[in-house]
PDB file of C-alpha atoms in Angstrom:
ATOM      1  CA  TYR A   1      62.683  17.579  10.046  1.00  0.00           C
ATOM      2  CA  LYS A   2      59.109  18.824  10.292  1.00  0.00           C
ATOM      3  CA  SER A   3      58.275  22.280   9.033  1.00  0.00           C
ATOM      4  CA  THR A   4      56.351  24.557  11.391  1.00  0.00           C
ATOM      5  CA  ILE A   5      55.022  26.646   8.475  1.00  0.00           C
ATOM      6  CA  GLN A   6      51.328  25.998   7.821  1.00  0.00           C
ATOM      7  CA  LYS A   7      49.162  27.091   4.915  1.00  0.00           C
ATOM      8  CA  LYS A   8      46.544  29.706   5.739  1.00  0.00           C
ATOM      9  CA  PHE A   9      43.469  30.396   3.637  1.00  0.00           C
ATOM     10  CA  ILE A  10      41.914  33.865   3.853  1.00  0.00           C
ATOM     11  CA  VAL A  11      38.598  35.056   2.357  1.00  0.00           C
ATOM     12  CA  ASN A  12      37.682  38.721   2.922  1.00  0.00           C
ATOM     13  CA  ASN A  13      40.456  38.991   5.533  1.00  0.00           C
ATOM     14  CA  LYS A  14      39.005  36.124   7.555  1.00  0.00           C
ATOM     15  CA  LYS A  15      40.706  32.793   8.151  1.00  0.00           C
ATOM     16  CA  THR A  16      38.858  29.964   6.457  1.00  0.00           C
ATOM     17  CA  THR A  17      39.322  26.479   4.962  1.00  0.00           C
ATOM     18  CA  PHE A  18      40.396  25.339   1.506  1.00  0.00           C
ATOM     19  CA  HIS A  19      36.839  24.187   0.733  1.00  0.00           C
ATOM     20  CA  HIS A  20      35.139  27.477   1.627  1.00  0.00           C
ATOM     21  CA  PRO A  21      32.194  28.035  -0.801  1.00  0.00           C
ATOM     22  CA  ASP A  22      33.492  31.530  -1.680  1.00  0.00           C
ATOM     23  CA  ARG A  23      36.971  30.364  -2.675  1.00  0.00           C
ATOM     24  CA  LEU A  24      38.241  31.162  -6.150  1.00  0.00           C
ATOM     25  CA  ARG A  25      37.452  28.352  -8.562  1.00  0.00           C
ATOM     26  CA  VAL A  26      39.839  27.762 -11.451  1.00  0.00           C
ATOM     27  CA  VAL A  27      40.409  25.430 -14.367  1.00  0.00           C
ATOM     28  CA  LEU A  28      44.101  25.143 -15.202  1.00  0.00           C
ATOM     29  CA  PHE A  29      45.770  24.077 -18.434  1.00  0.00           C
ATOM     30  CA  THR A  30      49.510  23.345 -18.490  1.00  0.00           C
ATOM     31  CA  PRO A  31      51.687  21.467 -21.024  1.00  0.00           C
ATOM     32  CA  ASP A  32      51.850  18.586 -18.527  1.00  0.00           C
ATOM     33  CA  ASP A  33      48.119  17.995 -19.065  1.00  0.00           C
ATOM     34  CA  LEU A  34      49.025  16.062 -22.200  1.00  0.00           C
ATOM     35  CA  TYR A  35      49.399  13.148 -19.771  1.00  0.00           C
ATOM     36  CA  LEU A  36      45.610  13.144 -19.458  1.00  0.00           C
ATOM     37  CA  ILE A  37      45.668  11.362 -22.801  1.00  0.00           C
ATOM     38  CA  LYS A  38      48.929   9.401 -22.836  1.00  0.00           C
ATOM     39  CA  GLY A  39      49.610   9.050 -19.109  1.00  0.00           C
ATOM     40  CA  SER A  40      48.634   6.441 -16.531  1.00  0.00           C
ATOM     41  CA  PRO A  41      45.018   5.863 -15.357  1.00  0.00           C
ATOM     42  CA  SER A  42      45.861   7.624 -12.074  1.00  0.00           C
ATOM     43  CA  LYS A  43      46.293  10.910 -13.992  1.00  0.00           C
ATOM     44  CA  ARG A  44      42.772  10.641 -15.405  1.00  0.00           C
ATOM     45  CA  ARG A  45      41.330   9.654 -12.013  1.00  0.00           C
ATOM     46  CA  GLU A  46      43.007  12.698 -10.455  1.00  0.00           C
ATOM     47  CA  PHE A  47      41.481  14.856 -13.196  1.00  0.00           C
ATOM     48  CA  ILE A  48      37.922  13.675 -12.638  1.00  0.00           C
ATOM     49  CA  ASP A  49      38.253  13.728  -8.834  1.00  0.00           C
ATOM     50  CA  PHE A  50      39.651  17.263  -8.757  1.00  0.00           C
ATOM     51  CA  THR A  51      36.960  18.503 -11.142  1.00  0.00           C
ATOM     52  CA  LEU A  52      34.118  16.875  -9.219  1.00  0.00           C
ATOM     53  CA  LYS A  53      35.437  18.176  -5.900  1.00  0.00           C
ATOM     54  CA  GLN A  54      35.237  21.697  -7.340  1.00  0.00           C
ATOM     55  CA  VAL A  55      31.531  21.361  -8.115  1.00  0.00           C
ATOM     56  CA  SER A  56      30.258  19.035  -5.370  1.00  0.00           C
ATOM     57  CA  GLU A  57      30.734  19.185  -1.602  1.00  0.00           C
ATOM     58  CA  GLU A  58      28.926  15.840  -1.441  1.00  0.00           C
ATOM     59  CA  TYR A  59      31.564  14.266  -3.687  1.00  0.00           C
ATOM     60  CA  ILE A  60      34.329  15.466  -1.355  1.00  0.00           C
ATOM     61  CA  HIS A  61      32.580  13.722   1.544  1.00  0.00           C
ATOM     62  CA  ASP A  62      31.925  10.547  -0.481  1.00  0.00           C
ATOM     63  CA  LEU A  63      35.518  10.325  -1.734  1.00  0.00           C
ATOM     64  CA  ASN A  64      36.996  10.840   1.746  1.00  0.00           C
ATOM     65  CA  ASN A  65      34.644   8.205   3.116  1.00  0.00           C
ATOM     66  CA  TYR A  66      35.580   5.742   0.359  1.00  0.00           C
ATOM     67  CA  SER A  67      39.311   6.254   1.011  1.00  0.00           C
ATOM     68  CA  LYS A  68      38.857   5.412   4.705  1.00  0.00           C
ATOM     69  CA  ILE A  69      36.804   2.288   3.965  1.00  0.00           C
ATOM     70  CA  LEU A  70      39.259   1.121   1.262  1.00  0.00           C
ATOM     71  CA  LYS A  71      42.155   1.534   3.695  1.00  0.00           C
ATOM     72  CA  LYS A  72      40.299  -0.510   6.329  1.00  0.00           C
ATOM     73  CA  ARG A  73      39.388  -3.223   3.828  1.00  0.00           C
ATOM     74  CA  ASN A  74      42.969  -3.507   2.567  1.00  0.00           C
ATOM     75  CA  LEU A  75      44.210  -3.783   6.146  1.00  0.00           C
ATOM     76  CA  LEU A  76      41.841  -6.692   6.813  1.00  0.00           C
ATOM     77  CA  LEU A  77      43.028  -8.384   3.596  1.00  0.00           C
ATOM     78  CA  LYS A  78      46.639  -7.839   4.570  1.00  0.00           C
ATOM     79  CA  ASN A  79      46.049  -9.317   8.037  1.00  0.00           C
ATOM     80  CA  GLU A  80      44.157 -12.289   6.529  1.00  0.00           C
ATOM     81  CA  GLN A  81      40.936 -11.471   8.384  1.00  0.00           C
ATOM     82  CA  THR A  82      38.568 -12.070   5.475  1.00  0.00           C
ATOM     83  CA  ASN A  83      36.492 -14.602   7.415  1.00  0.00           C
ATOM     84  CA  SER A  84      35.747 -12.182  10.234  1.00  0.00           C
ATOM     85  CA  LYS A  85      32.454 -10.441  10.901  1.00  0.00           C
ATOM     86  CA  SER A  86      34.257  -7.104  10.541  1.00  0.00           C
ATOM     87  CA  PHE A  87      35.226  -7.945   6.962  1.00  0.00           C
ATOM     88  CA  ASN A  88      31.596  -8.613   6.015  1.00  0.00           C
ATOM     89  CA  VAL A  89      30.534  -5.275   7.497  1.00  0.00           C
ATOM     90  CA  VAL A  90      33.359  -3.424   5.753  1.00  0.00           C
ATOM     91  CA  ASN A  91      32.527  -5.176   2.462  1.00  0.00           C
ATOM     92  CA  SER A  92      28.954  -3.907   2.649  1.00  0.00           C
ATOM     93  CA  MET A  93      30.145  -0.362   3.360  1.00  0.00           C
ATOM     94  CA  PHE A  94      32.767  -0.661   0.615  1.00  0.00           C
ATOM     95  CA  THR A  95      30.360  -1.670  -2.178  1.00  0.00           C
ATOM     96  CA  GLU A  96      27.853   1.041  -1.224  1.00  0.00           C
ATOM     97  CA  SER A  97      30.526   3.756  -1.064  1.00  0.00           C
ATOM     98  CA  ALA A  98      32.210   2.628  -4.299  1.00  0.00           C
ATOM     99  CA  ALA A  99      28.891   2.650  -6.185  1.00  0.00           C
ATOM    100  CA  LYS A 100      28.204   6.256  -5.111  1.00  0.00           C
ATOM    101  CA  ILE A 101      31.600   7.449  -6.353  1.00  0.00           C
ATOM    102  CA  ILE A 102      31.339   5.587  -9.653  1.00  0.00           C
ATOM    103  CA  LEU A 103      27.822   6.828 -10.469  1.00  0.00           C
ATOM    104  CA  LYS A 104      28.834  10.466  -9.921  1.00  0.00           C
ATOM    105  CA  ARG A 105      31.922   9.966 -12.091  1.00  0.00           C
ATOM    106  CA  VAL A 106      29.959   8.260 -14.884  1.00  0.00           C
ATOM    107  CA  ASN A 107      27.376  11.062 -14.987  1.00  0.00           C
ATOM    108  CA  PHE A 108      30.074  13.742 -15.099  1.00  0.00           C
ATOM    109  CA  ILE A 109      32.096  11.961 -17.791  1.00  0.00           C
ATOM    110  CA  ASN A 110      28.908  11.734 -19.881  1.00  0.00           C
ATOM    111  CA  LEU A 111      28.508  15.503 -19.494  1.00  0.00           C
ATOM    112  CA  LEU A 112      32.142  16.139 -20.497  1.00  0.00           C
ATOM    113  CA  ASP A 113      31.647  13.818 -23.480  1.00  0.00           C
ATOM    114  CA  GLU A 114      28.615  15.823 -24.611  1.00  0.00           C
ATOM    115  CA  LEU A 115      30.471  19.147 -24.313  1.00  0.00           C
ATOM    116  CA  SER A 116      33.946  18.195 -25.594  1.00  0.00           C
ATOM    117  CA  GLY A 117      32.835  16.765 -28.960  1.00  0.00           C
ATOM    118  CA  PRO A 118      31.794  20.066 -30.625  1.00  0.00           C
ATOM    119  CA  LEU A 119      34.747  21.887 -29.014  1.00  0.00           C
ATOM    120  CA  TYR A 120      37.247  19.398 -30.452  1.00  0.00           C
ATOM    121  CA  GLU A 121      35.754  19.694 -33.930  1.00  0.00           C
ATOM    122  CA  GLU A 122      35.888  23.505 -33.705  1.00  0.00           C
ATOM    123  CA  ILE A 123      39.528  23.723 -32.553  1.00  0.00           C
ATOM    124  CA  ASN A 124      40.890  20.769 -34.518  1.00  0.00           C
ATOM    125  CA  GLN A 125      39.200  21.964 -37.727  1.00  0.00           C
ATOM    126  CA  GLN A 126      38.874  18.412 -38.913  1.00  0.00           C
ATOM    127  CA  SER A 127      36.201  15.758 -39.124  1.00  0.00           C
ATOM    128  CA  ASN A 128      37.772  13.750 -36.276  1.00  0.00           C
ATOM    129  CA  LYS A 129      35.446  12.828 -33.423  1.00  0.00           C
ATOM    130  CA  ILE A 130      36.384  12.619 -29.746  1.00  0.00           C
ATOM    131  CA  LYS A 131      34.568  10.276 -27.375  1.00  0.00           C
ATOM    132  CA  LEU A 132      34.845   9.774 -23.608  1.00  0.00           C
ATOM    133  CA  ARG A 133      33.785   6.638 -21.769  1.00  0.00           C
ATOM    134  CA  TYR A 134      34.152   5.679 -18.128  1.00  0.00           C
ATOM    135  CA  ALA A 135      36.042   2.386 -17.830  1.00  0.00           C
ATOM    136  CA  LEU A 136      35.008   0.189 -14.892  1.00  0.00           C
ATOM    137  CA  SER A 137      37.326  -2.238 -13.116  1.00  0.00           C
ATOM    138  CA  PHE A 138      34.561  -4.866 -13.129  1.00  0.00           C
ATOM    139  CA  ILE A 139      31.877  -6.246 -15.430  1.00  0.00           C
ATOM    140  CA  VAL A 140      28.306  -4.934 -15.406  1.00  0.00           C
ATOM    141  CA  ASN A 141      25.833  -7.264 -17.092  1.00  0.00           C
ATOM    142  CA  SER A 142      23.217  -4.607 -17.758  1.00  0.00           C
ATOM    143  CA  ASP A 143      22.391  -2.024 -20.416  1.00  0.00           C
ATOM    144  CA  LYS A 144      21.821   0.652 -17.765  1.00  0.00           C
ATOM    145  CA  ILE A 145      23.675   1.771 -14.650  1.00  0.00           C
ATOM    146  CA  ASN A 146      22.286   2.826 -11.285  1.00  0.00           C
ATOM    147  CA  LEU A 147      23.366   2.483  -7.657  1.00  0.00           C
ATOM    148  CA  ASN A 148      21.778  -0.950  -7.152  1.00  0.00           C
ATOM    149  CA  ILE A 149      23.212  -2.396 -10.360  1.00  0.00           C
ATOM    150  CA  LEU A 150      26.688  -1.051  -9.574  1.00  0.00           C
ATOM    151  CA  GLN A 151      26.598  -2.317  -6.007  1.00  0.00           C
ATOM    152  CA  SER A 152      25.455  -5.814  -6.956  1.00  0.00           C
ATOM    153  CA  SER A 153      28.071  -5.963  -9.755  1.00  0.00           C
ATOM    154  CA  ILE A 154      30.854  -5.041  -7.326  1.00  0.00           C
ATOM    155  CA  GLU A 155      29.596  -7.645  -4.843  1.00  0.00           C
ATOM    156  CA  GLN A 156      29.620 -10.274  -7.590  1.00  0.00           C
ATOM    157  CA  HIS A 157      33.162  -9.328  -8.613  1.00  0.00           C
ATOM    158  CA  ILE A 158      34.327  -9.590  -5.003  1.00  0.00           C
ATOM    159  CA  LEU A 159      32.812 -13.075  -4.682  1.00  0.00           C
ATOM    160  CA  GLU A 160      34.410 -14.271  -7.911  1.00  0.00           C
ATOM    161  CA  ASN A 161      37.831 -12.831  -7.028  1.00  0.00           C
ATOM    162  CA  HIS A 162      37.939 -13.656  -3.322  1.00  0.00           C
ATOM    163  CA  ASP A 163      40.936 -15.975  -3.665  1.00  0.00           C
ATOM    164  CA  LYS A 164      42.894 -13.479  -5.775  1.00  0.00           C
ATOM    165  CA  GLU A 165      42.291 -10.674  -3.287  1.00  0.00           C
ATOM    166  CA  CYS A 166      43.366 -12.900  -0.403  1.00  0.00           C
ATOM    167  CA  LYS A 167      46.521 -13.855  -2.290  1.00  0.00           C
ATOM    168  CA  ARG A 168      47.440 -10.291  -3.290  1.00  0.00           C
ATOM    169  CA  LYS A 169      46.137  -8.844   0.007  1.00  0.00           C
ATOM    170  CA  ARG A 170      44.547  -5.796  -1.565  1.00  0.00           C
ATOM    171  CA  SER A 171      41.222  -4.705  -3.066  1.00  0.00           C
ATOM    172  CA  MET A 172      41.042  -5.551  -6.770  1.00  0.00           C
ATOM    173  CA  VAL A 173      37.876  -3.661  -7.620  1.00  0.00           C
ATOM    174  CA  GLY A 174      36.587  -0.140  -7.112  1.00  0.00           C
ATOM    175  CA  PRO A 175      36.877   3.447  -8.341  1.00  0.00           C
ATOM    176  CA  HIS A 176      40.538   3.585  -7.267  1.00  0.00           C
ATOM    177  CA  LEU A 177      41.243   1.217 -10.209  1.00  0.00           C
ATOM    178  CA  ASP A 178      38.860   2.662 -12.816  1.00  0.00           C
ATOM    179  CA  ASP A 179      39.923   4.691 -15.856  1.00  0.00           C
ATOM    180  CA  ILE A 180      38.590   7.062 -18.491  1.00  0.00           C
ATOM    181  CA  ASN A 181      38.872   5.834 -22.074  1.00  0.00           C
ATOM    182  CA  ILE A 182      39.394   8.647 -24.598  1.00  0.00           C
ATOM    183  CA  TYR A 183      38.797   7.787 -28.252  1.00  0.00           C
ATOM    184  CA  GLN A 184      39.395   9.518 -31.579  1.00  0.00           C
ATOM    185  CA  ASP A 185      37.230   8.161 -34.380  1.00  0.00           C
ATOM    186  CA  GLY A 186      36.566   5.026 -32.321  1.00  0.00           C
ATOM    187  CA  LYS A 187      40.246   4.296 -31.625  1.00  0.00           C
ATOM    188  CA  ILE A 188      42.125   4.723 -28.336  1.00  0.00           C
ATOM    189  CA  ALA A 189      43.592   8.242 -28.568  1.00  0.00           C
ATOM    190  CA  LYS A 190      46.821   7.608 -26.673  1.00  0.00           C
ATOM    191  CA  VAL A 191      47.776   4.979 -29.279  1.00  0.00           C
ATOM    192  CA  PHE A 192      46.358   6.302 -32.541  1.00  0.00           C
ATOM    193  CA  ALA A 193      46.134  10.114 -32.144  1.00  0.00           C
ATOM    194  CA  SER A 194      49.125  12.296 -33.040  1.00  0.00           C
ATOM    195  CA  GLN A 195      50.870  14.509 -30.482  1.00  0.00           C
ATOM    196  CA  GLY A 196      49.123  17.572 -31.946  1.00  0.00           C
ATOM    197  CA  GLN A 197      45.724  15.886 -31.858  1.00  0.00           C
ATOM    198  CA  GLN A 198      46.292  14.822 -28.263  1.00  0.00           C
ATOM    199  CA  ARG A 199      47.099  18.428 -27.320  1.00  0.00           C
ATOM    200  CA  ASN A 200      43.902  19.618 -29.022  1.00  0.00           C
ATOM    201  CA  MET A 201      41.957  16.959 -27.133  1.00  0.00           C
ATOM    202  CA  VAL A 202      43.290  18.175 -23.794  1.00  0.00           C
ATOM    203  CA  ILE A 203      42.424  21.788 -24.661  1.00  0.00           C
ATOM    204  CA  SER A 204      38.917  20.634 -25.627  1.00  0.00           C
ATOM    205  CA  LEU A 205      38.594  18.686 -22.363  1.00  0.00           C
ATOM    206  CA  LYS A 206      39.646  21.711 -20.335  1.00  0.00           C
ATOM    207  CA  LEU A 207      37.175  23.928 -22.172  1.00  0.00           C
ATOM    208  CA  ALA A 208      34.496  21.276 -21.613  1.00  0.00           C
ATOM    209  CA  GLU A 209      35.414  21.348 -17.917  1.00  0.00           C
ATOM    210  CA  MET A 210      34.673  25.100 -17.891  1.00  0.00           C
ATOM    211  CA  TYR A 211      31.245  24.668 -19.461  1.00  0.00           C
ATOM    212  CA  ALA A 212      30.437  21.622 -17.294  1.00  0.00           C
ATOM    213  CA  PHE A 213      31.285  23.631 -14.181  1.00  0.00           C
ATOM    214  CA  GLN A 214      28.853  26.344 -15.284  1.00  0.00           C
ATOM    215  CA  ARG A 215      26.178  23.746 -16.098  1.00  0.00           C
ATOM    216  CA  VAL A 216      26.402  22.328 -12.555  1.00  0.00           C
ATOM    217  CA  LYS A 217      27.125  25.433 -10.451  1.00  0.00           C
ATOM    218  CA  GLY A 218      25.499  28.185 -12.488  1.00  0.00           C
ATOM    219  CA  PHE A 219      28.669  30.276 -12.851  1.00  0.00           C
ATOM    220  CA  PHE A 220      32.071  30.003 -14.531  1.00  0.00           C
ATOM    221  CA  PRO A 221      35.442  29.531 -12.842  1.00  0.00           C
ATOM    222  CA  VAL A 222      38.531  31.415 -14.059  1.00  0.00           C
ATOM    223  CA  PHE A 223      40.441  29.760 -16.906  1.00  0.00           C
ATOM    224  CA  LEU A 224      44.242  29.762 -16.472  1.00  0.00           C
ATOM    225  CA  MET A 225      46.273  28.627 -19.489  1.00  0.00           C
ATOM    226  CA  ASP A 226      50.048  28.217 -19.397  1.00  0.00           C
ATOM    227  CA  GLU A 227      51.940  28.028 -22.723  1.00  0.00           C
ATOM    228  CA  VAL A 228      48.849  26.847 -24.546  1.00  0.00           C
ATOM    229  CA  LEU A 229      49.814  28.615 -27.812  1.00  0.00           C
ATOM    230  CA  ALA A 230      53.434  27.448 -27.978  1.00  0.00           C
ATOM    231  CA  GLU A 231      52.949  24.216 -29.937  1.00  0.00           C
ATOM    232  CA  LEU A 232      49.802  24.983 -31.917  1.00  0.00           C
ATOM    233  CA  ASP A 233      49.979  25.744 -35.615  1.00  0.00           C
ATOM    234  CA  GLU A 234      48.620  29.121 -36.768  1.00  0.00           C
ATOM    235  CA  ASN A 235      45.184  27.820 -37.818  1.00  0.00           C
ATOM    236  CA  LYS A 236      44.486  26.032 -34.546  1.00  0.00           C
ATOM    237  CA  LYS A 237      45.970  28.911 -32.563  1.00  0.00           C
ATOM    238  CA  ASN A 238      43.597  31.321 -34.310  1.00  0.00           C
ATOM    239  CA  GLN A 239      40.626  29.004 -33.744  1.00  0.00           C
ATOM    240  CA  LEU A 240      41.382  28.767 -30.029  1.00  0.00           C
ATOM    241  CA  ILE A 241      41.873  32.534 -29.621  1.00  0.00           C
ATOM    242  CA  LYS A 242      38.701  33.192 -31.591  1.00  0.00           C
ATOM    243  CA  HIS A 243      36.765  30.901 -29.220  1.00  0.00           C
ATOM    244  CA  LEU A 244      38.305  32.462 -26.111  1.00  0.00           C
ATOM    245  CA  GLN A 245      37.583  36.008 -27.333  1.00  0.00           C
ATOM    246  CA  LYS A 246      33.847  35.317 -27.455  1.00  0.00           C
ATOM    247  CA  ALA A 247      33.776  33.003 -24.403  1.00  0.00           C
ATOM    248  CA  PRO A 248      31.612  34.123 -21.442  1.00  0.00           C
ATOM    249  CA  PHE A 249      34.387  33.601 -18.876  1.00  0.00           C
ATOM    250  CA  GLN A 250      37.696  35.157 -17.821  1.00  0.00           C
ATOM    251  CA  VAL A 251      40.862  33.745 -19.385  1.00  0.00           C
ATOM    252  CA  TYR A 252      44.470  34.359 -18.359  1.00  0.00           C
ATOM    253  CA  ILE A 253      47.150  33.078 -20.752  1.00  0.00           C
ATOM    254  CA  SER A 254      50.811  32.992 -19.695  1.00  0.00           C
ATOM    255  CA  SER A 255      53.616  32.709 -22.224  1.00  0.00           C
ATOM    256  CA  VAL A 256      57.332  33.418 -22.555  1.00  0.00           C
ATOM    257  CA  ASP A 257      56.660  35.030 -25.940  1.00  0.00           C
ATOM    258  CA  PHE A 258      53.677  37.218 -26.798  1.00  0.00           C
ATOM    259  CA  SER A 259      55.257  38.902 -29.807  1.00  0.00           C
ATOM    260  CA  GLY A 260      52.770  39.533 -32.570  1.00  0.00           C
ATOM    261  CA  LYS A 261      49.798  38.776 -30.333  1.00  0.00           C
ATOM    262  CA  GLU A 262      49.047  42.287 -29.032  1.00  0.00           C
ATOM    263  CA  GLU A 263      46.000  42.717 -31.237  1.00  0.00           C
ATOM    264  CA  GLU A 264      44.554  39.417 -30.064  1.00  0.00           C
ATOM    265  CA  ASN A 265      44.698  40.246 -26.351  1.00  0.00           C
ATOM    266  CA  ARG A 266      42.891  43.064 -24.676  1.00  0.00           C
ATOM    267  CA  PHE A 267      45.341  43.281 -21.787  1.00  0.00           C
ATOM    268  CA  VAL A 268      48.984  42.209 -21.824  1.00  0.00           C
ATOM    269  CA  TYR A 269      51.163  42.238 -18.716  1.00  0.00           C
ATOM    270  CA  LEU A 270      54.898  41.567 -18.530  1.00  0.00           C
ATOM    271  CA  LEU A 271      56.564  39.976 -15.512  1.00  0.00           C
ATOM    272  CA  LYS A 272      59.724  41.928 -14.697  1.00  0.00           C
ATOM    273  CA  LYS A 273      61.728  41.476 -11.498  1.00  0.00           C
ATOM    274  CA  GLY A 274      58.779  39.902  -9.717  1.00  0.00           C
ATOM    275  CA  GLN A 275      56.300  42.627 -10.748  1.00  0.00           C
ATOM    276  CA  LEU A 276      53.444  42.620 -13.252  1.00  0.00           C
ATOM    277  CA  ILE A 277      53.670  45.639 -15.553  1.00  0.00           C
ATOM    278  CA  ARG A 278      50.912  46.561 -18.018  1.00  0.00           C
ATOM    279  CA  LYS A 279      52.192  46.635 -21.587  1.00  0.00           C
ATOM    280  CA  GLU A 280      51.067  49.818 -23.324  1.00  0.00           C
TER     281      GLU A 280
END
């Protein structure tokens, strides 16, 4: 069964595309975002890809291009055509495209690292330090990273792992296998940080995403937070609300229980029978 219903995107009553420059930009926090810390690498790759696609049209193009080339390369590996001229051409395109994606990710992770540190200390109210590092799926024998160094490192990895790739019939290097390492006090957070600390890290990362967006685009998106206060203790809850009250962006917090929080929120709306009603 194939549905005939299609999504339509409208801006100012005119039909448009999802990537229209005037679309509403948002950063969303939900309880499921805890998997940014303790989940699989794919969750963290999705996070960085979604964030970068919000701030860079070029990244959207580069990522789509990489996906097409990766698919073609994997098909050649699967069909055992690694000695063909086509494979050499695709390899060249693959390393160039992969290097572009990785460099943009590394630069953005460095920005998030710079911004999230002070935010984590403020909300966590402790001396713990958070650190973000981009984790490559290959070795780079250099103290610095640029397009040429990344491309040559990927090429070297492909040469050294040619037999393995042929045996497994899939690409064993590239941004589709990379990860983001998140540390607390120099230790891997998903192993050594508590559940509460992990939640505070995610909140700090989402706040850092807001400020990074503004740094790149020159304006803030809207911050949507679902059940962010539910599992925070009073001190951390107060620290977060205090930060949001003075923040230079719009914040919408949804919760099943706002009792006792009226003084902390300028506007409170209740959802009743599918309608939003202003609480007086």
